[in-house]
Amino acid sequence: MTRSILCGTIAIAFASATPFAADSDEARLKKLEAAVSQLQQENTSLKNELHTQESTDFASSSAAKIKMSDSITEVKLYGEGRLRYFMNEGVAAGKDAGDTGQRERLRYRLRLGADIKLQENWMLGVLLETNNSARSANVTLGENPVFAKSTISTTSVLNGITSSNASSLTGATLKGGKLTTTSGKTLTAVSATKGNVVSNVNVGDTLFVGRAFLRNQPTDWLTISGGKIPNPFVSTRMTWDPDINPEGFSEQFKWTLGGGSHGPSGKDVKEVVAPQPGMTVDLFANFGQFIYNDVAFENTFNTGSTSPFDTVPNGHDRWMFEYQIGTKVNFTKDAYFQIAPSFYHYTGGGTAATSGPFNGDNALVILDNKARAELVTFNQTGVNDLAVIDIPVEFTWKMLNTRFSIFGDYAQNLDAASRASNAGHENTRQGQAWQLGASIGQTKKKGDWELRGWYQHSEQFALDPNIIDDDIFDGRLNMQGYFLQGTYMLTDAVSIILQYSHGSRIDTNLGTAGSGALGTPAGFPLQSTNLVYIDLNLKF
């Protein structure tokens, strides 16, 4: 290769050094053309030689052993590993007032994902993660003792009792050490058989499918997704836990006015369009249709146990629908204002747990004399009477080479009065939730840092308790308090994160609906909570 380059260089040098005065213009032009032609030939030969060498090197490499379908245009692999120290504590209220609970854990999290792009703007997204919870991918170290990967607990139960002189033990009592029937007949040759039933399964170190979805982008302004999808909505941790991947369909629209977008307008968009000069405006709309609770059979066969046959009532799935229209004004590449109002509600149907009626109390709650005790059902998961308007807002700018941000969120359940009344609390409404916070700094590369904090107020009948962040206030409603977080980037991919949260009960006549890590029954009234996290996080 060196010889070829040298020959070409000599040919040019020779042509340039020849005394042009002794030749005619035509002769000099021919010599120059010949030198250029020779150089082109040598350049072509060099390229062929390099291409042959590269082909030979690739054919003998490990990468050549990976075979992919011709329809695949790109594969993006990503993942996350985390080690966490966790401490959560709470102080009880109500009839158990003053009692405290505390839990410390060491935890880890593993996520491995792939975005597989195909022809015609199709994509398959897959994410594998630890923990089968919708709101967490963390696994507690040592929860399965002696380094086990999973454990199964069983409990002994009586399978049946028989007697030589009675076919049934209904109404039997123990008298004078002897088992007798209600008629006074002593039972003889009584025997019992027992067996085991599974009482608890801790799957521990198992990977679950966190995401599995198909996506198509027929135009540059429309993206359609279906399956177990990333949350398509601009949201905060007050309304949506960031670990939740809803199941169903979404449609995302986006138009940019004024030259070019300075960033994504959505929660899970990974690619950022290069900034253009001048102010731009992103207009976007996100829609979601999520299957919230499948009831299995919508129409079942009659039981046939009597004549005429018993009729089994038909069932209906419960769906959640959300609609969002927003705008993002990009003043510069480092400054923008975004507002993204949304509205979500639920259809009828589902199992008894989700169809309600929601109550949010617990047996330890001390009810006021206006509460309707007959409606206190302790149902913590019902989503009846929820029609929520949610308005997240953010303003970000850069000053003194440092990023600043002010953000907030306001939510109002339009059916809060009905939700409270059906829960037995006609004397209250408790239908609002709001958040206000700020941050300074950013976390993009080694040495970056960020401080972030907010105050949050979440009333009992304002939000869906099943999808709020289960870290904040132990995943409870009827709570208010603050959340603080500091992050430092050790490398471009590794960060250390410190988090602290404190919350207290709002209405002392209500439970604190929901459940979290403290291990209390759902709705157990908490007077206050404290949370400490220390994370070592790696992302690629």
Coordinates of C-alpha atoms in Angstrom, one line a residue:
M1 CA 0.0 0.0 0.0
T2 CA 2.9 2.3 0.8
R3 CA 4.5 1.6 -2.6
S4 CA 1.2 2.5 -4.4
I5 CA 0.9 5.8 -2.6
L6 CA 4.6 6.6 -3.3
C7 CA 4.2 5.9 -7.0
G8 CA 1.2 8.2 -7.3
T9 CA 3.0 11.0 -5.5
I10 CA 6.1 10.6 -7.7
A11 CA 4.0 10.8 -10.8
I12 CA 2.4 14.1 -9.7
A13 CA 5.8 15.4 -8.6
F14 CA 7.4 14.4 -12.0
A15 CA 4.6 16.1 -13.9
S16 CA 4.9 19.3 -11.8
A17 CA 8.7 19.4 -12.1
T18 CA 9.0 19.1 -15.9
P19 CA 10.0 22.3 -17.6
F20 CA 6.8 23.4 -19.2
A21 CA 8.6 26.0 -21.3
A22 CA 10.2 23.3 -23.5
D23 CA 6.9 21.8 -24.4
S24 CA 3.8 23.0 -26.1
D25 CA 0.6 23.6 -24.1
E26 CA -0.9 20.4 -25.6
A27 CA 2.1 18.3 -24.6
R28 CA 2.1 19.6 -21.1
L29 CA -1.7 19.0 -20.7
K30 CA -1.2 15.4 -21.9
K31 CA 1.5 14.8 -19.4
L32 CA -0.6 16.2 -16.6
E33 CA -3.6 14.0 -17.6
A34 CA -1.4 10.9 -17.7
A35 CA -0.1 11.7 -14.2
V36 CA -3.7 12.2 -12.9
S37 CA -4.9 9.0 -14.6
Q38 CA -2.0 7.0 -13.0
L39 CA -2.8 8.5 -9.6
Q40 CA -6.5 7.5 -10.0
Q41 CA -5.5 4.0 -10.9
E42 CA -3.3 3.7 -7.9
N43 CA -6.0 5.1 -5.7
T44 CA -8.5 2.6 -7.0
S45 CA -6.0 -0.2 -6.4
L46 CA -5.4 1.0 -2.9
K47 CA -9.2 1.1 -2.1
N48 CA -9.6 -2.4 -3.4
E49 CA -6.7 -3.6 -1.4
L50 CA -8.1 -2.0 1.8
H51 CA -11.6 -3.3 1.1
T52 CA -10.3 -6.8 0.6
Q53 CA -8.3 -6.6 3.8
E54 CA -11.3 -5.3 5.8
S55 CA -13.5 -8.0 4.4
T56 CA -11.0 -10.6 5.4
D57 CA -10.6 -9.2 8.9
F58 CA -14.4 -9.0 9.4
A59 CA -15.0 -12.5 8.1
S60 CA -12.5 -13.9 10.7
S61 CA -13.9 -11.7 13.5
S62 CA -16.5 -12.7 16.2
A63 CA -18.9 -10.1 14.8
A64 CA -19.2 -12.1 11.6
K65 CA -20.7 -15.0 13.6
I66 CA -23.8 -13.0 14.5
K67 CA -26.5 -13.4 11.8
M68 CA -29.5 -11.1 11.7
S69 CA -32.5 -10.9 9.5
D70 CA -32.3 -8.8 6.4
S71 CA -35.3 -6.8 7.6
I72 CA -33.4 -5.5 10.6
T73 CA -31.9 -2.1 10.1
E74 CA -30.6 -1.3 13.6
V75 CA -30.4 -2.9 17.0
K76 CA -29.9 -0.8 20.1
L77 CA -29.0 -2.5 23.3
Y78 CA -29.4 -0.8 26.7
G79 CA -29.5 -1.7 30.3
E80 CA -29.2 -0.8 34.0
G81 CA -27.7 -2.2 37.1
R82 CA -28.3 -0.8 40.6
L83 CA -27.2 -1.4 44.2
R84 CA -29.4 0.3 46.8
Y85 CA -29.5 0.8 50.6
F86 CA -33.1 1.3 51.6
M87 CA -34.6 2.5 54.9
N88 CA -38.3 3.1 55.3
E89 CA -40.1 3.9 58.6
G90 CA -43.6 5.0 59.6
V91 CA -45.5 6.1 62.7
A92 CA -49.0 4.7 63.1
A93 CA -52.2 6.8 63.7
G94 CA -55.7 5.8 64.7
K95 CA -56.3 3.1 67.2
D96 CA -52.6 2.1 66.9
A97 CA -51.3 5.6 67.4
G98 CA -47.7 6.0 68.4
D99 CA -46.5 2.6 67.2
T100 CA -43.6 2.6 64.8
G101 CA -42.4 0.4 62.0
Q102 CA -39.0 0.3 60.3
R103 CA -37.4 -1.7 57.5
E104 CA -33.9 -1.7 56.2
R105 CA -32.9 -3.5 53.1
L106 CA -30.0 -4.0 50.6
R107 CA -31.4 -4.3 47.1
Y108 CA -30.3 -4.7 43.5
R109 CA -32.0 -4.1 40.2
L110 CA -31.2 -5.4 36.7
R111 CA -32.7 -4.3 33.4
L112 CA -31.7 -5.5 29.9
G113 CA -33.4 -4.0 26.9
A114 CA -33.3 -4.0 23.1
D115 CA -34.9 -1.7 20.5
I116 CA -34.9 -3.6 17.2
K117 CA -35.6 -1.4 14.2
L118 CA -36.9 -2.9 11.0
Q119 CA -37.8 -1.8 7.5
E120 CA -40.8 0.5 6.8
N121 CA -40.3 2.3 10.2
W122 CA -41.3 -0.7 12.4
M123 CA -39.7 -1.4 15.7
L124 CA -39.8 -4.2 18.3
G125 CA -39.1 -3.2 21.9
V126 CA -38.2 -5.7 24.7
L127 CA -37.2 -5.1 28.3
L128 CA -36.3 -7.8 30.8
E129 CA -36.1 -6.8 34.5
T130 CA -36.0 -8.3 38.0
N131 CA -39.1 -8.3 40.3
N132 CA -42.6 -9.0 39.1
S133 CA -44.1 -5.9 40.6
A134 CA -45.5 -3.3 38.3
R135 CA -44.0 -0.5 40.4
S136 CA -40.6 -1.9 41.2
A137 CA -37.7 -3.8 39.6
N138 CA -35.7 -4.1 42.8
V139 CA -34.9 -7.3 44.6
T140 CA -34.0 -7.6 48.3
L141 CA -30.7 -9.3 49.0
G142 CA -31.0 -12.1 51.6
E143 CA -34.8 -12.3 51.4
N144 CA -34.4 -15.8 50.1
P145 CA -32.1 -17.2 52.9
V146 CA -28.7 -18.9 52.4
F147 CA -28.2 -17.3 49.0
A148 CA -31.2 -19.1 47.4
K149 CA -32.6 -17.9 44.1
S150 CA -36.2 -18.5 45.2
T151 CA -38.2 -20.1 48.1
I152 CA -41.6 -21.7 48.4
S153 CA -43.4 -21.8 51.8
T154 CA -46.1 -24.3 52.6
T155 CA -48.7 -24.6 55.3
S156 CA -50.3 -27.8 56.6
V157 CA -54.1 -28.1 56.3
L158 CA -56.7 -30.7 57.1
N159 CA -57.9 -32.4 53.9
G160 CA -60.7 -34.3 55.6
I161 CA -62.1 -36.0 58.7
T162 CA -63.9 -39.4 58.7
S163 CA -65.6 -41.6 61.3
S164 CA -66.8 -45.2 61.3
N165 CA -70.3 -44.3 62.6
A166 CA -71.0 -40.9 61.0
S167 CA -70.8 -39.6 57.5
S168 CA -70.6 -35.9 58.5
L169 CA -69.1 -34.0 61.3
T170 CA -71.4 -31.0 60.9
G171 CA -72.3 -29.5 64.3
A172 CA -69.8 -31.8 66.1
T173 CA -68.5 -30.6 69.5
L174 CA -65.8 -31.7 71.9
K175 CA -67.3 -32.9 75.3
G176 CA -65.4 -34.5 78.1
G177 CA -62.5 -35.2 75.7
K178 CA -64.8 -37.0 73.3
L179 CA -66.0 -35.7 69.9
T180 CA -69.8 -35.9 69.6
T181 CA -72.5 -34.7 67.2
T182 CA -75.1 -32.2 68.2
S183 CA -77.5 -35.1 68.8
G184 CA -75.2 -36.4 71.5
K185 CA -73.9 -39.4 69.5
T186 CA -70.3 -40.2 70.3
L187 CA -68.1 -40.6 67.2
T188 CA -65.8 -43.5 67.0
A189 CA -62.7 -44.3 64.9
V190 CA -62.3 -40.6 64.0
S191 CA -59.4 -40.0 61.7
A192 CA -58.1 -37.0 59.8
T193 CA -55.9 -36.6 56.8
K194 CA -53.8 -33.5 56.2
G195 CA -51.8 -32.1 53.3
N196 CA -49.8 -29.0 52.4
V197 CA -50.8 -25.9 50.4
V198 CA -48.4 -23.3 49.1
S199 CA -48.7 -20.2 51.2
N200 CA -46.0 -18.0 49.8
V201 CA -43.7 -18.0 46.7
N202 CA -40.7 -15.6 46.5
V203 CA -39.4 -15.8 43.0
G204 CA -36.3 -13.7 43.9
D205 CA -33.7 -13.7 41.2
T206 CA -35.9 -14.1 38.1
L207 CA -36.2 -12.0 35.0
F208 CA -39.6 -10.9 33.9
V209 CA -40.9 -9.2 30.8
G210 CA -41.1 -5.5 31.7
R211 CA -41.8 -4.3 28.2
A212 CA -42.8 -6.1 25.0
F213 CA -44.3 -3.9 22.3
L214 CA -44.5 -3.1 18.6
R215 CA -44.2 0.4 17.2
N216 CA -44.7 2.0 13.9
Q217 CA -43.9 5.5 12.7
P218 CA -45.8 5.9 9.4
T219 CA -44.9 9.6 9.2
D220 CA -42.4 11.8 11.1
W221 CA -45.3 13.3 13.2
L222 CA -47.1 10.1 14.2
T223 CA -46.0 7.1 16.4
I224 CA -48.3 4.2 17.1
S225 CA -47.4 1.6 19.8
G226 CA -49.1 -1.5 21.1
G227 CA -48.4 -4.1 23.8
K228 CA -46.7 -3.6 27.2
I229 CA -45.4 -0.2 26.3
P230 CA -43.4 2.7 27.8
N231 CA -45.6 5.3 29.4
P232 CA -46.3 7.7 26.5
F233 CA -47.4 10.6 28.7
V234 CA -45.6 13.6 30.1
S235 CA -46.2 13.1 33.8
T236 CA -44.7 13.3 37.3
R237 CA -44.2 10.8 40.0
M238 CA -47.2 12.2 41.8
T239 CA -49.6 10.6 39.3
W240 CA -47.6 7.9 37.5
D241 CA -44.9 5.6 39.0
P242 CA -42.0 5.7 36.5
D243 CA -41.5 2.0 36.7
I244 CA -45.0 1.2 35.3
N245 CA -45.3 0.1 31.7
P246 CA -49.0 0.2 30.8
E247 CA -50.6 -2.5 28.7
G248 CA -52.6 -1.5 25.6
F249 CA -52.2 1.0 22.8
S250 CA -50.9 4.6 22.4
E251 CA -50.8 7.2 19.6
Q252 CA -48.3 10.1 19.8
F253 CA -48.5 13.1 17.5
K254 CA -45.9 15.9 17.3
W255 CA -45.4 18.9 15.1
T256 CA -42.6 21.5 15.3
L257 CA -43.1 25.1 14.3
G258 CA -40.2 27.6 13.7
G259 CA -37.3 25.5 12.3
G260 CA -36.5 22.6 14.5
S261 CA -37.1 20.9 17.8
H262 CA -34.7 21.3 20.8
G263 CA -35.7 18.0 22.4
P264 CA -38.2 15.3 22.8
S265 CA -41.8 15.9 23.8
G266 CA -42.6 12.7 25.7
K267 CA -41.4 10.5 28.6
D268 CA -39.6 7.7 26.7
V269 CA -38.3 9.4 23.5
K270 CA -34.6 8.6 23.3
E271 CA -33.4 10.6 20.3
V272 CA -33.1 14.4 20.4
V273 CA -33.3 16.4 17.2
A274 CA -30.4 18.7 16.8
P275 CA -31.2 22.3 17.8
Q276 CA -31.9 24.9 15.2
P277 CA -31.3 28.7 15.6
G278 CA -34.2 30.8 16.9
M279 CA -37.3 29.9 19.0
T280 CA -39.3 26.9 18.1
V281 CA -42.6 25.5 19.3
D282 CA -43.4 21.8 19.7
L283 CA -47.1 20.9 19.6
F284 CA -47.9 17.4 20.7
A285 CA -50.8 15.1 21.6
N286 CA -50.6 11.7 23.3
F287 CA -53.5 9.2 23.6
G288 CA -53.6 5.9 25.5
Q289 CA -56.0 3.0 25.7
F290 CA -54.9 0.7 28.5
I291 CA -56.5 -2.6 29.5
Y292 CA -56.6 -2.2 33.3
N293 CA -58.3 -5.4 34.4
D294 CA -59.2 -8.4 32.2
V295 CA -62.1 -10.4 33.6
A296 CA -61.4 -13.5 31.5
F297 CA -64.8 -14.5 30.1
E298 CA -67.1 -11.8 29.0
N299 CA -69.9 -14.3 28.4
T300 CA -69.8 -17.7 30.2
F301 CA -71.9 -20.8 29.8
N302 CA -74.7 -21.4 32.3
T303 CA -73.8 -23.6 35.2
G304 CA -76.3 -26.3 34.6
S305 CA -76.6 -27.1 38.3
T306 CA -80.4 -26.8 38.4
S307 CA -83.2 -26.8 35.9
P308 CA -83.7 -24.4 34.3
F309 CA -80.0 -23.7 34.1
D310 CA -78.5 -21.0 36.5
T311 CA -77.6 -17.9 34.6
V312 CA -74.1 -16.6 35.1
P313 CA -73.9 -12.8 34.7
N314 CA -71.7 -11.5 31.9
G315 CA -68.5 -9.7 32.7
H316 CA -66.7 -6.7 31.1
D317 CA -63.1 -5.7 31.0
R318 CA -62.0 -2.5 32.7
W319 CA -60.1 0.0 30.5
M320 CA -58.3 3.2 31.3
F321 CA -58.3 6.0 28.7
E322 CA -56.0 9.0 28.8
Y323 CA -55.8 12.0 26.5
Q324 CA -53.0 14.7 26.5
I325 CA -52.5 17.8 24.5
G326 CA -49.4 19.9 25.2
T327 CA -46.9 22.4 24.0
K328 CA -43.2 23.0 24.5
V329 CA -41.7 26.4 23.7
N330 CA -38.0 26.2 23.1
F331 CA -36.6 29.7 23.6
T332 CA -33.0 28.6 23.1
K333 CA -31.3 25.2 23.1
D334 CA -31.0 25.5 26.9
A335 CA -34.3 27.1 27.8
Y336 CA -37.8 25.9 27.4
F337 CA -41.3 26.0 28.9
Q338 CA -43.6 23.0 28.7
I339 CA -47.2 22.4 29.8
A340 CA -49.1 19.2 29.1
P341 CA -52.6 18.9 30.4
S342 CA -54.2 15.5 30.4
F343 CA -57.4 13.8 31.4
Y344 CA -57.9 10.1 32.3
H345 CA -60.9 8.0 33.3
Y346 CA -62.0 4.4 33.4
T347 CA -64.8 2.3 31.9
G348 CA -67.1 0.0 33.9
G349 CA -66.3 -3.6 34.5
G350 CA -63.3 -5.5 36.0
T351 CA -63.2 -7.7 39.0
A352 CA -64.6 -6.7 42.4
A353 CA -61.3 -5.3 43.6
T354 CA -60.9 -2.7 40.9
S355 CA -64.6 -2.0 40.2
G356 CA -65.0 -0.7 43.7
P357 CA -66.3 0.9 45.6
F358 CA -63.0 2.3 46.8
N359 CA -62.9 3.2 50.5
G360 CA -59.3 3.7 51.6
D361 CA -59.8 3.1 55.3
N362 CA -58.6 0.4 57.6
A363 CA -60.1 -1.2 60.7
L364 CA -57.6 0.8 62.8
V365 CA -59.0 4.2 61.5
I366 CA -60.9 6.2 64.1
L367 CA -63.9 7.4 62.1
D368 CA -65.7 10.6 62.9
N369 CA -69.4 10.5 63.7
K370 CA -70.3 11.6 60.2
A371 CA -68.9 8.6 58.4
R372 CA -71.3 6.0 57.2
A373 CA -69.9 2.8 58.7
E374 CA -71.9 0.5 56.5
L375 CA -69.9 1.8 53.4
V376 CA -66.5 1.3 55.1
T377 CA -65.3 -1.7 53.0
F378 CA -61.5 -1.2 53.2
N379 CA -61.3 -1.5 49.4
Q380 CA -57.9 0.1 48.5
T381 CA -57.8 -0.6 44.8
G382 CA -61.2 0.4 43.4
V383 CA -61.1 3.0 40.6
N384 CA -64.7 3.9 40.7
D385 CA -65.6 7.7 40.3
L386 CA -62.2 8.7 38.9
A387 CA -62.2 11.4 36.2
V388 CA -58.9 13.2 36.7
I389 CA -57.5 16.3 35.1
D390 CA -53.7 16.4 35.5
I391 CA -51.5 19.4 34.5
P392 CA -47.7 19.0 34.7
V393 CA -45.7 22.1 34.0
E394 CA -41.9 22.7 33.7
F395 CA -39.7 25.7 33.0
T396 CA -36.0 25.1 32.4
W397 CA -33.2 27.6 31.6
K398 CA -29.4 27.9 31.8
M399 CA -27.5 30.6 33.8
L400 CA -23.9 30.9 34.8
N401 CA -23.3 27.7 32.8
T402 CA -25.7 25.8 35.2
R403 CA -29.0 24.3 34.4
F404 CA -32.0 25.4 36.5
S405 CA -35.6 24.1 36.5
I406 CA -38.9 24.9 38.2
F407 CA -41.6 22.2 37.8
G408 CA -45.0 21.4 39.2
D409 CA -48.2 19.3 38.8
Y410 CA -51.8 19.9 39.7
A411 CA -54.5 17.2 39.6
Q412 CA -58.3 17.4 40.3
N413 CA -60.7 14.4 40.4
L414 CA -63.9 15.8 38.9
D415 CA -65.8 12.9 40.6
A416 CA -64.2 13.3 44.0
A417 CA -67.5 14.1 45.8
S418 CA -69.1 10.8 44.5
R419 CA -65.9 8.8 45.3
A420 CA -65.9 10.1 48.8
S421 CA -69.7 9.6 49.3
N422 CA -69.4 6.0 48.0
A423 CA -66.6 5.4 50.5
G424 CA -68.8 6.5 53.4
H425 CA -67.4 10.0 53.8
E426 CA -70.0 12.4 52.6
N427 CA -68.6 15.1 54.8
T428 CA -65.4 15.5 52.8
R429 CA -64.2 15.9 49.2
Q430 CA -60.4 15.4 49.3
G431 CA -60.2 15.6 45.5
Q432 CA -57.0 17.6 44.8
A433 CA -53.3 16.8 44.5
W434 CA -50.4 19.1 43.7
Q435 CA -46.7 19.2 43.5
L436 CA -44.2 22.1 43.3
G437 CA -40.4 21.7 43.0
A438 CA -37.1 22.9 41.6
S439 CA -33.7 21.5 40.5
I440 CA -30.2 22.8 39.8
G441 CA -27.6 21.1 37.8
Q442 CA -27.8 18.2 35.2
T443 CA -26.5 14.6 34.9
K444 CA -25.1 13.9 31.4
K445 CA -21.4 13.2 31.9
K446 CA -18.7 12.5 34.4
G447 CA -18.5 15.2 37.1
D448 CA -22.0 16.4 36.5
W449 CA -24.3 16.8 39.5
E450 CA -28.0 17.7 40.3
L451 CA -30.0 18.7 43.3
R452 CA -33.7 18.2 43.1
G453 CA -36.6 18.6 45.5
W454 CA -40.3 19.2 45.7
Y455 CA -43.3 19.4 48.1
Q456 CA -46.3 17.2 47.4
H457 CA -49.9 17.2 48.7
S458 CA -52.0 14.1 47.6
E459 CA -55.6 13.9 49.0
Q460 CA -57.5 10.6 49.5
F461 CA -59.9 10.7 46.6
A462 CA -57.8 12.7 44.1
L463 CA -55.8 10.0 42.3
D464 CA -55.6 6.3 41.4
P465 CA -53.7 4.7 44.3
N466 CA -52.6 1.8 42.1
I467 CA -50.3 3.8 39.8
I468 CA -48.8 6.5 42.0
D469 CA -45.1 6.2 42.9
D470 CA -44.8 3.7 45.7
D471 CA -41.6 5.2 47.0
I472 CA -43.0 8.6 47.9
F473 CA -44.9 8.5 51.3
D474 CA -44.8 4.6 51.1
G475 CA -47.2 4.8 48.2
R476 CA -50.0 6.4 50.2
L477 CA -52.7 9.0 49.6
N478 CA -54.0 11.4 52.2
M479 CA -50.4 12.4 52.7
Q480 CA -48.3 15.5 52.2
G481 CA -44.6 16.3 52.6
Y482 CA -41.3 16.8 50.7
F483 CA -38.8 14.8 48.7
L484 CA -35.1 15.6 48.3
Q485 CA -32.6 14.0 45.8
G486 CA -28.9 14.6 45.1
T487 CA -27.1 12.9 42.1
Y488 CA -23.4 12.9 41.2
M489 CA -22.0 11.3 38.0
L490 CA -18.9 9.2 38.9
T491 CA -18.4 8.4 35.2
D492 CA -20.5 9.1 32.0
A493 CA -22.5 5.9 32.9
V494 CA -22.2 5.5 36.7
S495 CA -23.9 7.7 39.3
I496 CA -24.5 7.8 43.0
I497 CA -27.9 9.0 44.2
L498 CA -29.1 10.1 47.7
Q499 CA -32.8 10.5 48.4
Y500 CA -34.9 11.5 51.4
S501 CA -38.6 11.9 51.8
H502 CA -40.9 12.8 54.7
G503 CA -44.7 12.8 54.7
S504 CA -47.5 13.3 57.2
R505 CA -51.3 12.5 57.2
I506 CA -53.6 15.3 55.9
D507 CA -57.1 14.3 57.2
T508 CA -57.1 12.5 60.6
N509 CA -60.5 11.0 60.0
L510 CA -59.4 9.0 57.0
G511 CA -57.0 6.2 56.4
T512 CA -53.9 6.5 54.2
A513 CA -55.0 4.6 51.1
G514 CA -52.5 2.4 49.3
S515 CA -49.6 0.2 50.3
G516 CA -45.8 0.2 50.1
A517 CA -42.8 -1.3 51.8
L518 CA -43.7 -1.0 55.4
G519 CA -45.7 -4.3 55.3
T520 CA -48.8 -2.9 56.9
P521 CA -52.3 -3.8 55.7
A522 CA -53.6 -1.6 52.9
G523 CA -55.0 1.6 54.2
F524 CA -53.3 1.2 57.6
P525 CA -53.4 4.8 59.0
L526 CA -49.9 6.3 59.1
Q527 CA -49.3 9.6 60.9
S528 CA -45.9 10.1 59.2
T529 CA -43.3 8.4 57.0
N530 CA -39.6 8.7 56.4
L531 CA -37.6 7.3 53.5
V532 CA -33.9 7.1 52.8
Y533 CA -32.3 5.7 49.6
I534 CA -28.6 5.5 48.6
D535 CA -28.2 4.2 45.1
L536 CA -25.1 3.2 43.0
N537 CA -26.6 3.2 39.5
L538 CA -25.0 2.1 36.2
K539 CA -26.8 2.7 32.8
F540 CA -25.6 2.0 29.3

